[in-house]
């Protein structure tokens, strides 16, 4: 499938974390792009109003469009508590928009998740069978099934935890650690980080080159939030003992929302688009803006505390 050099990106959900990063990147490259938003007033020329929970209008797509479906109910608890609305937003609306787009010759990129797997295996590949356990994962898997019936004009891009400046948790941890305060981090909840910059680049390239099929644009290495917190403390020069172990199970996160394994194998991602996914700490460093920092020898690769020589 050849690249569309005069592509226009249509980002559904331009005010979300990934949607806004994508819009910023496209704008910096002077690539034409429009985005949907629910925020009022819609006063910029490259925005239009769209609520995926309401009746959908007919959208005006054309053959040069790359439609990126980023809008979604992304909180697992929200999907669990409001499953009907979540189905409308995360499945029905996605499929309707994709059908409209494909009918006009546009290419569609749908953002999915590692949560379509059951979390019993690390490094799960793009072709392995799905077996979601959370409501969020089940809805994403349902959307994937419907969208894959639209053929080569659709790319399903499964992401793991995207790390960037948007993450409130890491920003709060950073502030608190910098003040010498303790933070609590789950040791029974894993993440397979991937830096936001790589997600944006990957989505742009998959869309531009119209690479249909299933892609794993996610971390192939997993660590606990406790390890991530301790690594952050190391990066900040804070005492890693400020990072106290906590339990997601005891905090009430249901078992199906804390899979024991979360990493994905990238398949032929690097060959296809030249995006290499690093190990968990490398992705964290890039995502959190520490990429240029050289790690000191008090930061172990596993995030364990190594006592600093006095
Ligand atoms: N970030 C990750 O770590 C990650 C990991 C795996 C998969 N993903 C997938 O990647 C996509 C983007 O994630 P994200 O992190 O950018 O999510 P996000 O920051 O939570 O943004 C979600 C976006 O969806 C919009 N939205 C929610 N309900 C809507 C509705 N009823 N109508 C219209 N728009 C609605 C939000 O609009 P408002 O701003 O108006 O609320 C927002 O723009 C999602 O499909 C998510 O499932 C993300």
CSV table of C-alpha atoms and ligand atoms in Angstrom, one decimal:
chain,number,residue,atom,x,y,z
A,1,UNK,CA,0.0,0.0,0.0
A,2,UNK,CA,1.6,3.3,-1.0
A,3,UNK,CA,2.0,6.4,1.1
A,4,UNK,CA,-0.4,9.3,0.6
A,5,UNK,CA,1.8,12.4,0.4
A,6,UNK,CA,-1.0,14.9,0.4
A,7,UNK,CA,-2.7,13.3,3.4
A,8,UNK,CA,-4.9,15.2,5.7
A,9,UNK,CA,-5.2,13.8,9.2
A,10,UNK,CA,-8.5,13.8,10.9
A,11,UNK,CA,-7.9,13.2,14.6
A,12,UNK,CA,-11.1,12.1,16.5
A,13,UNK,CA,-10.4,13.2,20.0
A,14,UNK,CA,-7.9,16.0,19.6
A,15,UNK,CA,-8.1,17.2,23.2
A,16,UNK,CA,-6.9,13.9,24.7
A,17,UNK,CA,-3.3,13.1,25.6
A,18,UNK,CA,-2.4,11.3,22.4
A,19,UNK,CA,-4.7,13.3,20.2
A,20,UNK,CA,-3.3,16.6,21.3
A,21,UNK,CA,0.3,15.3,21.1
A,22,UNK,CA,-0.4,14.1,17.6
A,23,UNK,CA,-2.0,17.4,16.6
A,24,UNK,CA,1.0,19.3,17.9
A,25,UNK,CA,3.4,17.1,16.0
A,26,UNK,CA,1.5,17.4,12.7
A,27,UNK,CA,1.3,21.2,13.1
A,28,UNK,CA,5.0,21.4,13.7
A,29,UNK,CA,5.6,19.5,10.5
A,30,UNK,CA,3.0,21.7,8.7
A,31,UNK,CA,0.9,18.6,7.8
A,32,UNK,CA,-2.8,19.4,7.3
A,33,UNK,CA,-4.9,18.1,10.2
A,34,UNK,CA,-8.3,18.7,11.8
A,35,UNK,CA,-9.5,17.4,15.1
A,36,UNK,CA,-12.8,16.7,16.9
A,37,UNK,CA,-13.4,18.0,20.3
A,38,UNK,CA,-16.2,18.1,22.9
A,39,UNK,CA,-14.9,21.3,24.4
A,40,UNK,CA,-16.8,24.5,23.8
A,41,UNK,CA,-16.5,27.0,22.2
A,42,UNK,CA,-15.0,25.4,19.1
A,43,UNK,CA,-13.4,28.4,17.7
A,44,UNK,CA,-10.4,27.2,15.8
A,45,UNK,CA,-10.5,26.6,12.1
A,46,UNK,CA,-9.0,23.1,12.5
A,47,UNK,CA,-11.6,21.8,15.0
A,48,UNK,CA,-15.1,20.5,14.9
A,49,UNK,CA,-17.5,19.4,17.7
A,50,UNK,CA,-18.2,15.7,18.1
A,51,UNK,CA,-19.7,13.7,21.0
A,52,UNK,CA,-19.4,10.0,20.5
A,53,UNK,CA,-22.0,9.3,23.1
A,54,UNK,CA,-24.7,11.1,21.1
A,55,UNK,CA,-26.2,10.5,17.7
A,56,UNK,CA,-23.4,10.8,15.2
A,57,UNK,CA,-23.7,13.1,12.2
A,58,UNK,CA,-22.4,12.2,8.7
A,59,UNK,CA,-18.8,13.3,8.7
A,60,UNK,CA,-17.2,14.7,5.5
A,61,UNK,CA,-14.2,12.5,4.8
A,62,UNK,CA,-12.3,12.2,1.5
A,63,UNK,CA,-9.9,9.7,0.0
A,64,UNK,CA,-6.8,11.6,1.2
A,65,UNK,CA,-7.9,11.5,4.9
A,66,UNK,CA,-6.1,9.5,7.5
A,67,UNK,CA,-8.7,9.2,10.3
A,68,UNK,CA,-7.1,8.5,13.7
A,69,UNK,CA,-9.6,7.2,16.3
A,70,UNK,CA,-8.2,8.4,19.6
A,71,UNK,CA,-11.4,9.5,21.4
A,72,UNK,CA,-12.5,6.8,23.9
A,73,UNK,CA,-13.6,6.3,27.4
A,74,UNK,CA,-10.1,5.4,28.7
A,75,UNK,CA,-10.6,4.9,32.4
A,76,UNK,CA,-11.2,1.2,33.2
A,77,UNK,CA,-13.4,2.0,36.2
A,78,UNK,CA,-15.6,4.3,34.1
A,79,UNK,CA,-16.1,1.5,31.5
A,80,UNK,CA,-16.9,-0.9,34.3
A,81,UNK,CA,-19.4,1.5,36.0
A,82,UNK,CA,-21.0,2.8,32.8
A,83,UNK,CA,-20.8,-0.1,30.3
A,84,UNK,CA,-23.7,1.0,28.1
A,85,UNK,CA,-22.2,4.4,27.5
A,86,UNK,CA,-18.8,2.9,27.1
A,87,UNK,CA,-20.1,0.5,24.4
A,88,UNK,CA,-21.7,3.4,22.5
A,89,UNK,CA,-18.4,5.5,22.7
A,90,UNK,CA,-15.8,2.7,22.5
A,91,UNK,CA,-17.4,0.4,20.0
A,92,UNK,CA,-20.5,1.7,18.1
A,93,UNK,CA,-19.2,5.2,17.4
A,94,UNK,CA,-15.8,4.0,16.4
A,95,UNK,CA,-17.2,1.5,13.9
A,96,UNK,CA,-19.7,4.0,12.5
A,97,UNK,CA,-17.0,6.6,11.9
A,98,UNK,CA,-14.6,4.1,10.4
A,99,UNK,CA,-17.4,2.8,8.1
A,100,UNK,CA,-18.1,6.4,6.9
A,101,UNK,CA,-14.4,7.0,6.4
A,102,UNK,CA,-13.6,3.8,4.5
A,103,UNK,CA,-16.6,4.3,2.2
A,104,UNK,CA,-15.0,7.6,1.1
A,105,UNK,CA,-11.6,5.9,0.5
A,106,UNK,CA,-10.0,7.2,3.7
A,107,UNK,CA,-7.6,5.2,5.9
A,108,UNK,CA,-8.4,4.6,9.5
A,109,UNK,CA,-6.1,4.1,12.5
A,110,UNK,CA,-7.8,2.7,15.6
A,111,UNK,CA,-6.0,2.9,18.9
A,112,UNK,CA,-6.4,-0.2,21.0
A,113,UNK,CA,-4.7,-1.7,24.0
A,114,UNK,CA,-2.8,-4.6,25.5
A,115,UNK,CA,-5.9,-5.2,27.6
A,116,UNK,CA,-7.4,-7.2,24.7
A,117,UNK,CA,-5.2,-10.0,26.1
A,118,UNK,CA,-5.8,-11.8,29.3
A,119,UNK,CA,-2.4,-10.8,30.8
A,120,UNK,CA,-1.1,-14.3,31.5
A,121,UNK,CA,1.8,-14.0,29.1
A,122,UNK,CA,4.6,-11.4,28.6
A,123,UNK,CA,5.5,-10.3,25.1
A,124,UNK,CA,2.3,-11.4,23.4
A,125,UNK,CA,2.4,-11.0,19.6
A,126,UNK,CA,0.1,-9.2,17.2
A,127,UNK,CA,-1.4,-12.5,15.8
A,128,UNK,CA,-2.1,-14.2,19.1
A,129,UNK,CA,-5.7,-14.7,20.2
A,130,UNK,CA,-7.4,-12.1,22.2
A,131,UNK,CA,-9.0,-13.0,25.6
A,132,UNK,CA,-9.8,-9.7,27.4
A,133,UNK,CA,-10.9,-9.7,31.0
A,134,UNK,CA,-11.7,-6.1,31.9
A,135,UNK,CA,-14.8,-4.3,30.5
A,136,UNK,CA,-12.5,-1.8,28.8
A,137,UNK,CA,-10.5,-4.6,27.1
A,138,UNK,CA,-13.6,-6.5,26.1
A,139,UNK,CA,-15.0,-3.4,24.3
A,140,UNK,CA,-11.7,-2.7,22.6
A,141,UNK,CA,-11.6,-6.3,21.4
A,142,UNK,CA,-15.2,-6.0,20.1
A,143,UNK,CA,-14.3,-2.8,18.2
A,144,UNK,CA,-11.2,-4.5,16.8
A,145,UNK,CA,-13.3,-7.4,15.5
A,146,UNK,CA,-15.8,-5.1,13.8
A,147,UNK,CA,-13.1,-2.8,12.4
A,148,UNK,CA,-11.0,-5.6,11.0
A,149,UNK,CA,-13.9,-6.6,8.8
A,150,UNK,CA,-13.4,-3.3,6.9
A,151,UNK,CA,-10.2,-4.8,5.5
A,152,UNK,CA,-6.8,-3.2,4.6
A,153,UNK,CA,-8.1,0.3,5.0
A,154,UNK,CA,-7.9,0.0,8.8
A,155,UNK,CA,-4.9,-0.3,11.1
A,156,UNK,CA,-5.4,-1.5,14.6
A,157,UNK,CA,-2.7,-0.1,16.8
A,158,UNK,CA,-2.4,-1.7,20.2
A,159,UNK,CA,-0.6,0.5,22.8
A,160,UNK,CA,0.7,-0.3,26.2
A,161,UNK,CA,1.1,2.5,28.9
A,162,UNK,CA,2.0,5.7,27.1
A,163,UNK,CA,4.3,7.8,29.1
A,164,UNK,CA,4.6,11.5,28.5
A,165,UNK,CA,4.3,14.9,30.2
A,166,UNK,CA,0.5,14.4,30.3
A,167,UNK,CA,0.6,11.8,33.1
A,168,UNK,CA,-0.7,13.4,36.3
A,169,UNK,CA,0.6,10.5,38.4
A,170,UNK,CA,4.2,11.0,37.4
A,171,UNK,CA,3.9,14.8,37.7
A,172,UNK,CA,2.6,14.5,41.2
A,173,UNK,CA,5.3,12.0,42.2
A,174,UNK,CA,7.9,14.3,40.8
A,175,UNK,CA,6.6,17.2,42.8
A,176,UNK,CA,6.3,15.2,46.0
A,177,UNK,CA,9.7,13.5,45.7
A,178,UNK,CA,11.4,16.8,44.9
A,179,UNK,CA,9.9,18.1,48.2
A,180,UNK,CA,11.3,15.1,50.0
A,181,UNK,CA,7.9,13.6,50.6
A,182,UNK,CA,7.1,9.9,50.4
A,183,UNK,CA,5.0,8.5,47.6
A,184,UNK,CA,3.1,5.2,47.5
A,185,UNK,CA,3.4,3.1,44.4
A,186,UNK,CA,1.8,-0.3,43.6
A,187,UNK,CA,4.0,-3.3,43.5
A,188,UNK,CA,1.3,-5.5,42.2
A,189,UNK,CA,0.4,-3.4,39.1
A,190,UNK,CA,2.6,-3.5,36.0
A,191,UNK,CA,3.2,-1.2,33.2
A,192,UNK,CA,5.1,-1.7,29.9
A,193,UNK,CA,6.0,1.9,29.1
A,194,UNK,CA,6.3,3.4,25.7
A,195,UNK,CA,7.3,7.0,25.2
A,196,UNK,CA,4.6,9.3,23.8
A,197,UNK,CA,7.0,10.6,21.1
A,198,UNK,CA,7.3,7.0,19.7
A,199,UNK,CA,3.5,6.6,19.8
A,200,UNK,CA,3.0,9.8,17.9
A,201,UNK,CA,5.7,8.9,15.3
A,202,UNK,CA,4.3,5.4,14.9
A,203,UNK,CA,0.7,6.5,14.4
A,204,UNK,CA,1.8,9.2,11.9
A,205,UNK,CA,3.8,6.7,9.9
A,206,UNK,CA,1.3,3.8,10.0
A,207,UNK,CA,-1.4,6.3,8.8
A,208,UNK,CA,0.8,8.0,6.2
A,209,UNK,CA,1.9,4.7,4.7
A,210,UNK,CA,-1.6,3.2,5.0
A,211,UNK,CA,-0.3,0.1,6.7
A,212,UNK,CA,-3.4,-1.9,7.4
A,213,UNK,CA,-3.5,-4.7,9.9
A,214,UNK,CA,-2.7,-5.2,13.5
A,215,UNK,CA,0.3,-3.4,15.0
A,216,UNK,CA,1.9,-3.5,18.5
A,217,UNK,CA,3.2,-0.1,19.4
A,218,UNK,CA,3.8,-0.9,23.0
A,219,UNK,CA,6.5,-1.8,25.5
A,220,UNK,CA,8.0,-5.2,25.3
A,221,UNK,CA,9.4,-4.9,28.8
A,222,UNK,CA,7.4,-4.6,32.0
A,223,UNK,CA,8.0,-3.2,35.5
A,224,UNK,CA,5.9,-2.5,38.5
A,225,UNK,CA,4.7,1.0,39.4
A,226,UNK,CA,6.9,0.6,42.5
A,227,UNK,CA,10.0,0.1,40.2
A,228,UNK,CA,8.9,3.0,38.1
A,229,UNK,CA,8.6,5.2,41.2
A,230,UNK,CA,12.0,4.2,42.5
A,231,UNK,CA,13.5,4.8,39.1
A,232,UNK,CA,12.0,8.3,39.0
A,233,UNK,CA,13.4,9.0,42.5
A,234,UNK,CA,16.8,8.0,41.2
A,235,UNK,CA,16.5,10.3,38.2
A,236,UNK,CA,15.5,13.1,40.5
A,237,UNK,CA,18.4,12.4,42.9
A,238,UNK,CA,15.8,11.7,45.6
A,239,UNK,CA,16.1,8.9,48.2
A,240,UNK,CA,14.5,5.9,46.6
A,241,UNK,CA,13.3,4.9,50.1
A,242,UNK,CA,10.8,7.7,49.8
A,243,UNK,CA,8.9,5.4,47.4
A,244,UNK,CA,6.8,3.1,49.6
A,245,UNK,CA,5.2,-0.1,48.4
A,246,UNK,CA,1.4,-0.2,48.1
A,247,UNK,CA,-1.1,-2.7,46.9
A,248,UNK,CA,-3.5,-2.2,44.0
A,249,UNK,CA,-5.5,-5.2,45.2
A,250,UNK,CA,-5.9,-3.6,48.7
A,251,UNK,CA,-6.7,-0.2,47.0
A,252,UNK,CA,-9.8,-2.0,45.4
A,253,UNK,CA,-8.6,-2.4,41.8
A,254,UNK,CA,-10.4,-5.5,40.6
A,255,UNK,CA,-8.2,-8.5,39.6
A,256,UNK,CA,-9.3,-8.2,36.0
A,257,UNK,CA,-7.9,-4.7,35.8
A,258,UNK,CA,-4.4,-5.5,37.1
A,259,UNK,CA,-3.2,-8.2,34.7
A,260,UNK,CA,0.0,-10.0,35.9
A,261,UNK,CA,1.6,-9.5,32.4
A,262,UNK,CA,1.3,-6.4,30.2
A,263,UNK,CA,4.1,-6.4,27.6
A,264,UNK,CA,3.7,-7.0,23.9
A,265,UNK,CA,6.0,-8.2,21.2
A,266,UNK,CA,6.5,-5.6,18.5
A,267,UNK,CA,6.3,-8.0,15.6
A,268,UNK,CA,7.8,-6.4,12.5
A,269,UNK,CA,7.2,-2.8,13.7
A,270,UNK,CA,10.8,-1.7,13.5
A,271,UNK,CA,11.3,-3.1,10.0
A,272,UNK,CA,8.0,-1.5,8.8
A,273,UNK,CA,8.3,2.0,10.3
A,274,UNK,CA,11.8,2.2,11.9
A,275,UNK,CA,10.5,2.8,15.4
A,276,UNK,CA,12.5,0.8,17.9
A,277,UNK,CA,11.0,0.2,21.3
A,278,UNK,CA,13.6,0.2,24.2
A,279,UNK,CA,13.5,-1.4,27.6
A,280,UNK,CA,11.1,-0.1,30.2
A,281,UNK,CA,13.5,2.3,31.8
A,282,UNK,CA,14.6,3.7,28.5
A,283,UNK,CA,11.0,4.4,27.5
A,284,UNK,CA,10.3,6.0,30.9
A,285,UNK,CA,13.3,8.2,30.6
A,286,UNK,CA,12.3,9.4,27.1
A,287,UNK,CA,8.6,9.8,28.1
A,288,UNK,CA,9.4,11.7,31.3
A,289,UNK,CA,11.9,14.0,29.6
A,290,UNK,CA,15.0,12.5,31.1
A,291,UNK,CA,16.3,11.0,27.9
A,292,UNK,CA,19.4,13.1,27.9
A,293,UNK,CA,20.4,12.2,31.4
A,294,UNK,CA,23.0,9.6,32.0
A,295,UNK,CA,21.9,7.2,34.7
A,296,UNK,CA,24.0,7.1,37.7
A,297,UNK,CA,25.1,3.8,39.3
A,298,UNK,CA,22.6,4.2,42.1
A,299,UNK,CA,19.8,3.4,39.7
A,300,UNK,CA,19.6,-0.3,39.0
A,301,UNK,CA,18.1,-1.4,35.8
A,302,UNK,CA,15.3,-3.2,37.7
A,303,UNK,CA,14.4,-0.2,39.7
A,304,UNK,CA,15.6,-1.9,43.0
A,305,UNK,CA,17.1,0.3,45.6
A,306,UNK,CA,20.9,0.1,45.6
A,307,UNK,CA,22.2,1.8,48.8
A,308,UNK,CA,24.2,5.0,47.9
A,309,UNK,CA,27.7,5.1,49.3
A,310,UNK,CA,27.9,7.7,52.1
B,1,LIG,N1,-2.6,6.6,27.0
B,1,LIG,C1,-2.4,5.2,27.2
B,1,LIG,O1,-1.5,4.8,28.0
B,1,LIG,C2,-3.1,4.3,26.3
B,1,LIG,C3,-2.8,2.9,26.4
B,1,LIG,C4,-3.5,2.0,25.6
B,1,LIG,C5,-4.5,2.4,24.7
B,1,LIG,N2,-4.8,3.8,24.7
B,1,LIG,C6,-5.8,4.2,23.7
B,1,LIG,O2,-5.4,5.4,23.0
B,1,LIG,C7,-6.5,6.2,22.8
B,1,LIG,C8,-6.2,7.6,23.3
B,1,LIG,O3,-5.8,7.6,24.7
B,1,LIG,P1,-5.5,8.9,25.5
B,1,LIG,O4,-4.5,8.5,26.5
B,1,LIG,O5,-5.1,10.0,24.6
B,1,LIG,O6,-6.9,9.1,26.2
B,1,LIG,P2,-7.4,10.4,27.0
B,1,LIG,O7,-6.3,11.4,27.3
B,1,LIG,O8,-8.2,9.9,28.1
B,1,LIG,O9,-8.3,11.1,26.0
B,1,LIG,C9,-9.5,10.6,25.6
B,1,LIG,C10,-10.2,11.4,24.6
B,1,LIG,O10,-11.4,10.9,24.3
B,1,LIG,C11,-12.4,11.9,24.3
B,1,LIG,N3,-13.7,11.4,24.6
B,1,LIG,C12,-14.1,10.6,25.7
B,1,LIG,N4,-15.4,10.4,25.6
B,1,LIG,C13,-15.8,11.0,24.5
B,1,LIG,C14,-17.1,11.2,23.9
B,1,LIG,N5,-18.2,10.6,24.4
B,1,LIG,N6,-17.2,11.9,22.8
B,1,LIG,C15,-16.1,12.4,22.2
B,1,LIG,N7,-14.9,12.3,22.7
B,1,LIG,C16,-14.8,11.6,23.9
B,1,LIG,C17,-11.9,12.9,25.3
B,1,LIG,O11,-12.5,14.1,25.1
B,1,LIG,P3,-12.6,15.2,26.3
B,1,LIG,O12,-11.2,15.8,26.3
B,1,LIG,O13,-13.6,16.1,25.9
B,1,LIG,O14,-12.9,14.4,27.6
B,1,LIG,C18,-10.4,12.9,25.0
B,1,LIG,O15,-10.2,13.7,23.9
B,1,LIG,C19,-7.7,5.6,23.5
B,1,LIG,O16,-8.4,4.9,22.6
B,1,LIG,C20,-7.1,4.7,24.5
B,1,LIG,O17,-7.9,3.6,24.8
B,1,LIG,C21,-4.1,4.7,25.4
